mmCIF file of C-alpha atoms in Angstrom:
data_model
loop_
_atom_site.group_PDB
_atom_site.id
_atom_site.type_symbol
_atom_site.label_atom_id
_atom_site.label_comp_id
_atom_site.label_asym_id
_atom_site.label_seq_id
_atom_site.Cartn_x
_atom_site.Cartn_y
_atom_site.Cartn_z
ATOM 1 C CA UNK A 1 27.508 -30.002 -40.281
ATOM 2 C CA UNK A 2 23.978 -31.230 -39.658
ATOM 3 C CA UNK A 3 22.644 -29.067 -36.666
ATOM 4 C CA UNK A 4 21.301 -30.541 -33.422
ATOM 5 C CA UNK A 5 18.274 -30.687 -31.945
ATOM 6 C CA UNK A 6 16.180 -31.408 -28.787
ATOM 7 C CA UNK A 7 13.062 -32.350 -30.614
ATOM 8 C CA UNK A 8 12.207 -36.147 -31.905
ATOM 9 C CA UNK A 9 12.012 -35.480 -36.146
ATOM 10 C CA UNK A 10 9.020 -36.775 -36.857
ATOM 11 C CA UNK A 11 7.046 -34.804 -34.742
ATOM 12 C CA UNK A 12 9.112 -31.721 -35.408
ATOM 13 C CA UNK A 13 6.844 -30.463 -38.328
ATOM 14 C CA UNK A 14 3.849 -31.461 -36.310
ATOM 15 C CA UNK A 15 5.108 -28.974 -33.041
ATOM 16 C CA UNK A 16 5.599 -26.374 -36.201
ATOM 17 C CA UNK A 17 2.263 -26.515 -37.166
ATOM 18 C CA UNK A 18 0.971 -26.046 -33.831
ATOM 19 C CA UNK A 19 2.310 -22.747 -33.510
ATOM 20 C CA UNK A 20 0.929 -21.673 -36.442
ATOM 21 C CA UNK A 21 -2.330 -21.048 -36.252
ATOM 22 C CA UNK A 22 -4.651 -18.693 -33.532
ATOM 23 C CA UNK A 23 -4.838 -20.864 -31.030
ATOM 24 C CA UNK A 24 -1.074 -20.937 -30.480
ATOM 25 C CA UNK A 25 -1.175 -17.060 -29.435
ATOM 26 C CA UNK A 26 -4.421 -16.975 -27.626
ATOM 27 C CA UNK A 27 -3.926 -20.171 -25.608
ATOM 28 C CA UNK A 28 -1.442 -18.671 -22.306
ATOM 29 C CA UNK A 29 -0.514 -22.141 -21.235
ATOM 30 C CA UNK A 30 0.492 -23.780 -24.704
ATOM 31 C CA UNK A 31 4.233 -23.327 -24.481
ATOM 32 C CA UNK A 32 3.668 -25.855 -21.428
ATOM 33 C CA UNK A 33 1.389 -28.307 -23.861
ATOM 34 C CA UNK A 34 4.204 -29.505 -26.098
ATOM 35 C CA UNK A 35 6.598 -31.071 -23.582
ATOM 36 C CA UNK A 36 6.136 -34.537 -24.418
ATOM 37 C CA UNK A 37 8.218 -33.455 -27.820
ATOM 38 C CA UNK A 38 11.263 -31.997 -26.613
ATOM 39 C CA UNK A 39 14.062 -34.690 -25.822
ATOM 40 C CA UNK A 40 16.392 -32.839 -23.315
ATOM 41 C CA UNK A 41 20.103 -33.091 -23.135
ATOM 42 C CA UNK A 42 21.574 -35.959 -21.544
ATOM 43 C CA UNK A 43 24.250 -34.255 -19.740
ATOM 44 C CA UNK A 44 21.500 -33.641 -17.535
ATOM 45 C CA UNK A 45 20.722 -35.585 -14.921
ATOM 46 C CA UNK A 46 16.697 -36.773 -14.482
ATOM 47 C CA UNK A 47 16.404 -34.032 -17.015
ATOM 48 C CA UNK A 48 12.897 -34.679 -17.871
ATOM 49 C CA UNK A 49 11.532 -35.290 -14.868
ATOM 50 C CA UNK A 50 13.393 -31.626 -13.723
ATOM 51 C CA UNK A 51 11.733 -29.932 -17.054
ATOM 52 C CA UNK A 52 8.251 -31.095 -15.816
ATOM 53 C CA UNK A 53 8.615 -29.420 -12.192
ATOM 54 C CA UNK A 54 9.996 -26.349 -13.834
ATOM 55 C CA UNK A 55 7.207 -26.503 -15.956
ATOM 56 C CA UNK A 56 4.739 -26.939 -12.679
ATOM 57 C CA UNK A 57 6.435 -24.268 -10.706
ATOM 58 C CA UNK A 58 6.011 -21.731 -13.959
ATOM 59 C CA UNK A 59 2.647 -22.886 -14.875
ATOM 60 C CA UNK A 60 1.597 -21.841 -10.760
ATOM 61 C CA UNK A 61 3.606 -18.824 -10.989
ATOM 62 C CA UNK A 62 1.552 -17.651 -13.717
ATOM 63 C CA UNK A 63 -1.268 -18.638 -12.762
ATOM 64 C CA UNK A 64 -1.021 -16.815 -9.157
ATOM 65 C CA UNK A 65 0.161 -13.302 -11.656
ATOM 66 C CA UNK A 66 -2.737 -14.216 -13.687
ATOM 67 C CA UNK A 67 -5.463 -14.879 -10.945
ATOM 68 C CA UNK A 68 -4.630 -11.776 -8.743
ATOM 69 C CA UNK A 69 -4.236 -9.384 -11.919
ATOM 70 C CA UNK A 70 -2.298 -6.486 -12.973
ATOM 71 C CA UNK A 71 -1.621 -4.955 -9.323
ATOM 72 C CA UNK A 72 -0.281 -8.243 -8.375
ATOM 73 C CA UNK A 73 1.682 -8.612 -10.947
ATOM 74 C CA UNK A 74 3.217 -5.158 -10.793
ATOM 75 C CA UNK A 75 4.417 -5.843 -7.364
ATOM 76 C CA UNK A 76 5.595 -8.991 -7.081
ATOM 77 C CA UNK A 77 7.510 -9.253 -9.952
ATOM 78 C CA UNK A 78 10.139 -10.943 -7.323
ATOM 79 C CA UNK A 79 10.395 -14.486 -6.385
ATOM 80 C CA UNK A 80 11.145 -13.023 -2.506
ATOM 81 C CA UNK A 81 7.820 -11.469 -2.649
ATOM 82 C CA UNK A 82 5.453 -14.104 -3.905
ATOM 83 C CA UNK A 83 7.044 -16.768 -1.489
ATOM 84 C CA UNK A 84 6.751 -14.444 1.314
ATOM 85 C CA UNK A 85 3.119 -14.222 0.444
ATOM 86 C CA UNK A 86 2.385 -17.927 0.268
ATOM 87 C CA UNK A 87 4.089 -18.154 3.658
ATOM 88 C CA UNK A 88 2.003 -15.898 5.520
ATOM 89 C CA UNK A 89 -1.138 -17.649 3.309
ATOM 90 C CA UNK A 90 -0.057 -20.699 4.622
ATOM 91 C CA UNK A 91 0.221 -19.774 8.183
ATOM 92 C CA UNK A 92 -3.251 -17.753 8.074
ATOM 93 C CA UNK A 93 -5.168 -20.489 6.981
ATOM 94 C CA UNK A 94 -3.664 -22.853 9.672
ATOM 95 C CA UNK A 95 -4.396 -19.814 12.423
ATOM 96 C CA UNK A 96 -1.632 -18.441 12.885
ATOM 97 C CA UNK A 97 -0.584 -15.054 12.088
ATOM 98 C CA UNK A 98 3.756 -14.803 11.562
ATOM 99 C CA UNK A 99 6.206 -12.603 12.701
ATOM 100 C CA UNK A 100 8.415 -11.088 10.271
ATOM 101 C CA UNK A 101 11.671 -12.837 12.112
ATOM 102 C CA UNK A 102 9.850 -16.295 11.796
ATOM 103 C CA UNK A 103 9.264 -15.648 8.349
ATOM 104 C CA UNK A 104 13.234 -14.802 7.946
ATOM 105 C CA UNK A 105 14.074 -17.993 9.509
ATOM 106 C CA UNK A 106 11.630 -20.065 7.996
ATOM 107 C CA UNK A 107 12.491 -18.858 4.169
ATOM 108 C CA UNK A 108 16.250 -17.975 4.827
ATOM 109 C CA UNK A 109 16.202 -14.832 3.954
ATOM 110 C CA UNK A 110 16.875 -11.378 5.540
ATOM 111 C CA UNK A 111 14.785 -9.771 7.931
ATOM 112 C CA UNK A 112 14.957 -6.594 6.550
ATOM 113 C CA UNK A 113 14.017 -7.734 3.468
ATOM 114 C CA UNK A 114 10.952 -9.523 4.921
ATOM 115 C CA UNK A 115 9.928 -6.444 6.648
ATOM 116 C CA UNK A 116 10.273 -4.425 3.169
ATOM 117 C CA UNK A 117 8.237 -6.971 1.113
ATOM 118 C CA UNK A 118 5.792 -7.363 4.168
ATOM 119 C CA UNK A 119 5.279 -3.445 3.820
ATOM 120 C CA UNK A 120 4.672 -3.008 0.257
ATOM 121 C CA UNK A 121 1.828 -6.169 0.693
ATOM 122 C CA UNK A 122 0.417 -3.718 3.562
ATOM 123 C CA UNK A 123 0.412 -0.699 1.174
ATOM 124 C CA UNK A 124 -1.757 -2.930 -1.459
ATOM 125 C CA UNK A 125 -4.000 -4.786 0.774
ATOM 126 C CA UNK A 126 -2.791 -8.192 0.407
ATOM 127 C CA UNK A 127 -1.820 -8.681 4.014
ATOM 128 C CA UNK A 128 -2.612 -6.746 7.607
ATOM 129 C CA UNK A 129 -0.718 -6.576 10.612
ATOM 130 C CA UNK A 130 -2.097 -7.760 13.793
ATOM 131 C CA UNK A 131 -0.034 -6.913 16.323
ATOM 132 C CA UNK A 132 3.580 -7.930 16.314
ATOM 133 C CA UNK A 133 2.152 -10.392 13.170
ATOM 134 C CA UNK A 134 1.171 -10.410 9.584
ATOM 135 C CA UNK A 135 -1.828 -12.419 8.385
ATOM 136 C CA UNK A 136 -3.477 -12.093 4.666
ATOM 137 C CA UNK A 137 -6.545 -10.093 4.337
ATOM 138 C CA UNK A 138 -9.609 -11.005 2.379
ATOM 139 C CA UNK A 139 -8.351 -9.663 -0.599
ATOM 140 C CA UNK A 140 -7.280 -13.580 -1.215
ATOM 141 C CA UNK A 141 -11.011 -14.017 -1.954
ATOM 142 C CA UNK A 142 -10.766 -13.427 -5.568
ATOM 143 C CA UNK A 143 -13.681 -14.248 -7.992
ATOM 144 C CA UNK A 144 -13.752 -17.744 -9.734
ATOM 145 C CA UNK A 145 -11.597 -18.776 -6.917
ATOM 146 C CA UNK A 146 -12.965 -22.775 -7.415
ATOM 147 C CA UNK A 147 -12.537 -22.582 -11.091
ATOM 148 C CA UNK A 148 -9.205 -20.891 -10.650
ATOM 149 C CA UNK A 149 -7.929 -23.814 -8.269
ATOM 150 C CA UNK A 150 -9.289 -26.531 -9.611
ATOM 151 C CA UNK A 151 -7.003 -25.540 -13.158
ATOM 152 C CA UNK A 152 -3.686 -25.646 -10.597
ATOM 153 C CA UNK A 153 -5.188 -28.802 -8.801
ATOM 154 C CA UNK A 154 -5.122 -30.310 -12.602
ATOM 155 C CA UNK A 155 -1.776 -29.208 -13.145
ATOM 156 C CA UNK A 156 -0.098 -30.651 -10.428
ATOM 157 C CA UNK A 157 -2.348 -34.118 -10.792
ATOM 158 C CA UNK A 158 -0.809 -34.298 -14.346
ATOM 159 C CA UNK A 159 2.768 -33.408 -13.860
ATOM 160 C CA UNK A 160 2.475 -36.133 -10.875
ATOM 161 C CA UNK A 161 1.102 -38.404 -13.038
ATOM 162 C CA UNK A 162 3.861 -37.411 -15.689
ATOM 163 C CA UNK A 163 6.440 -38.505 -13.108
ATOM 164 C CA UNK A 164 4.845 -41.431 -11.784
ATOM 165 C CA UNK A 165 5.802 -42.840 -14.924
ATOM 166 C CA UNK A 166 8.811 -41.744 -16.067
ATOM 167 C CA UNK A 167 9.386 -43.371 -12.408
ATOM 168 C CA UNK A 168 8.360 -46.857 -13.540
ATOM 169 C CA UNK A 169 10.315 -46.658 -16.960
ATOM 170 C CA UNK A 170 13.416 -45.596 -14.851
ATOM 171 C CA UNK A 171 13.493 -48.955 -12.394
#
């Protein structure tokens, strides 16, 4: 029995090859690179166009782990915590610091668990409270900050792009 595969032959030994040499392991986005290979399952519904925001929400993710290093990392190694962040980000650059029960609301989540992940982003500097409010600190202000968001500006210009068209081949 001949055994099944995601991947279009002919450029099968091709994605091989690209994994073998150096540039494979030193390169931290290439398992996002080789996308336009992989044929996904039918079953699934707008499969591709679901593997290329998977691959944008992953490819930020990282990034964000990446940008804000190893202390970052280490404590946000929950989804929870890193949207709570970006929440409170969001609301401190539009002037206007959050309360913890707005946050719950506004994410869906519990307000004790707000409070906990708002605590341990206290503890590390990433955000301050101001009153009955939490606002980021300027710990955000990391170095190579244009560089940094000009690569996730990039990515999410391509994967748009990327769907634009699988758009137009769909109608």
């Amino acid at each position: 029995m001949a055994a099944r595969t995601n991947r279009d032959p002919a450029l099968q030994m091709e994605s091989e090859r690209a994994f073998e040499g150096p540039t494979w392991q030193d390169d931290p986005v290439c398992d996002f690179v080789l996308v336009h290979e992989v044929q996904p399952p039918r079953r699934i519904d707008l499969a591709r166009e679901r593997m290329l925001m998977c691959r944008l929400y992953l490819g930020l993710i990282r990034s964000m782990s990446d940008d804000y290093g190893a202390e970052f990392a280490a404590h946000s190694d929950s989804a929870t915590f890193r949207t709570i962040g970006i929440y409170v980000f969001l609301r401190t650059v539009m002037c206007s610091p959050v309360r913890a029960s707005t946050i719950a609301q506004a994410l869906r989540l519990p307000r004790v668990t707000v409070l906990r992940r708002l605590q341990e982003m206290v503890k590390h500097g990433y955000v301050e409270r101001v009153g009955n409010a939490y606002r980021v600190t300027d710990k955000v202000n990391i170095p190579d900050l244009r560089k940094k968001l000009s690569r996730r500006i990039d990515m999410i210009v391509a994967t748009a792009r990327e769907l634009s068209e699988l758009g137009k081949h769909r109608d």
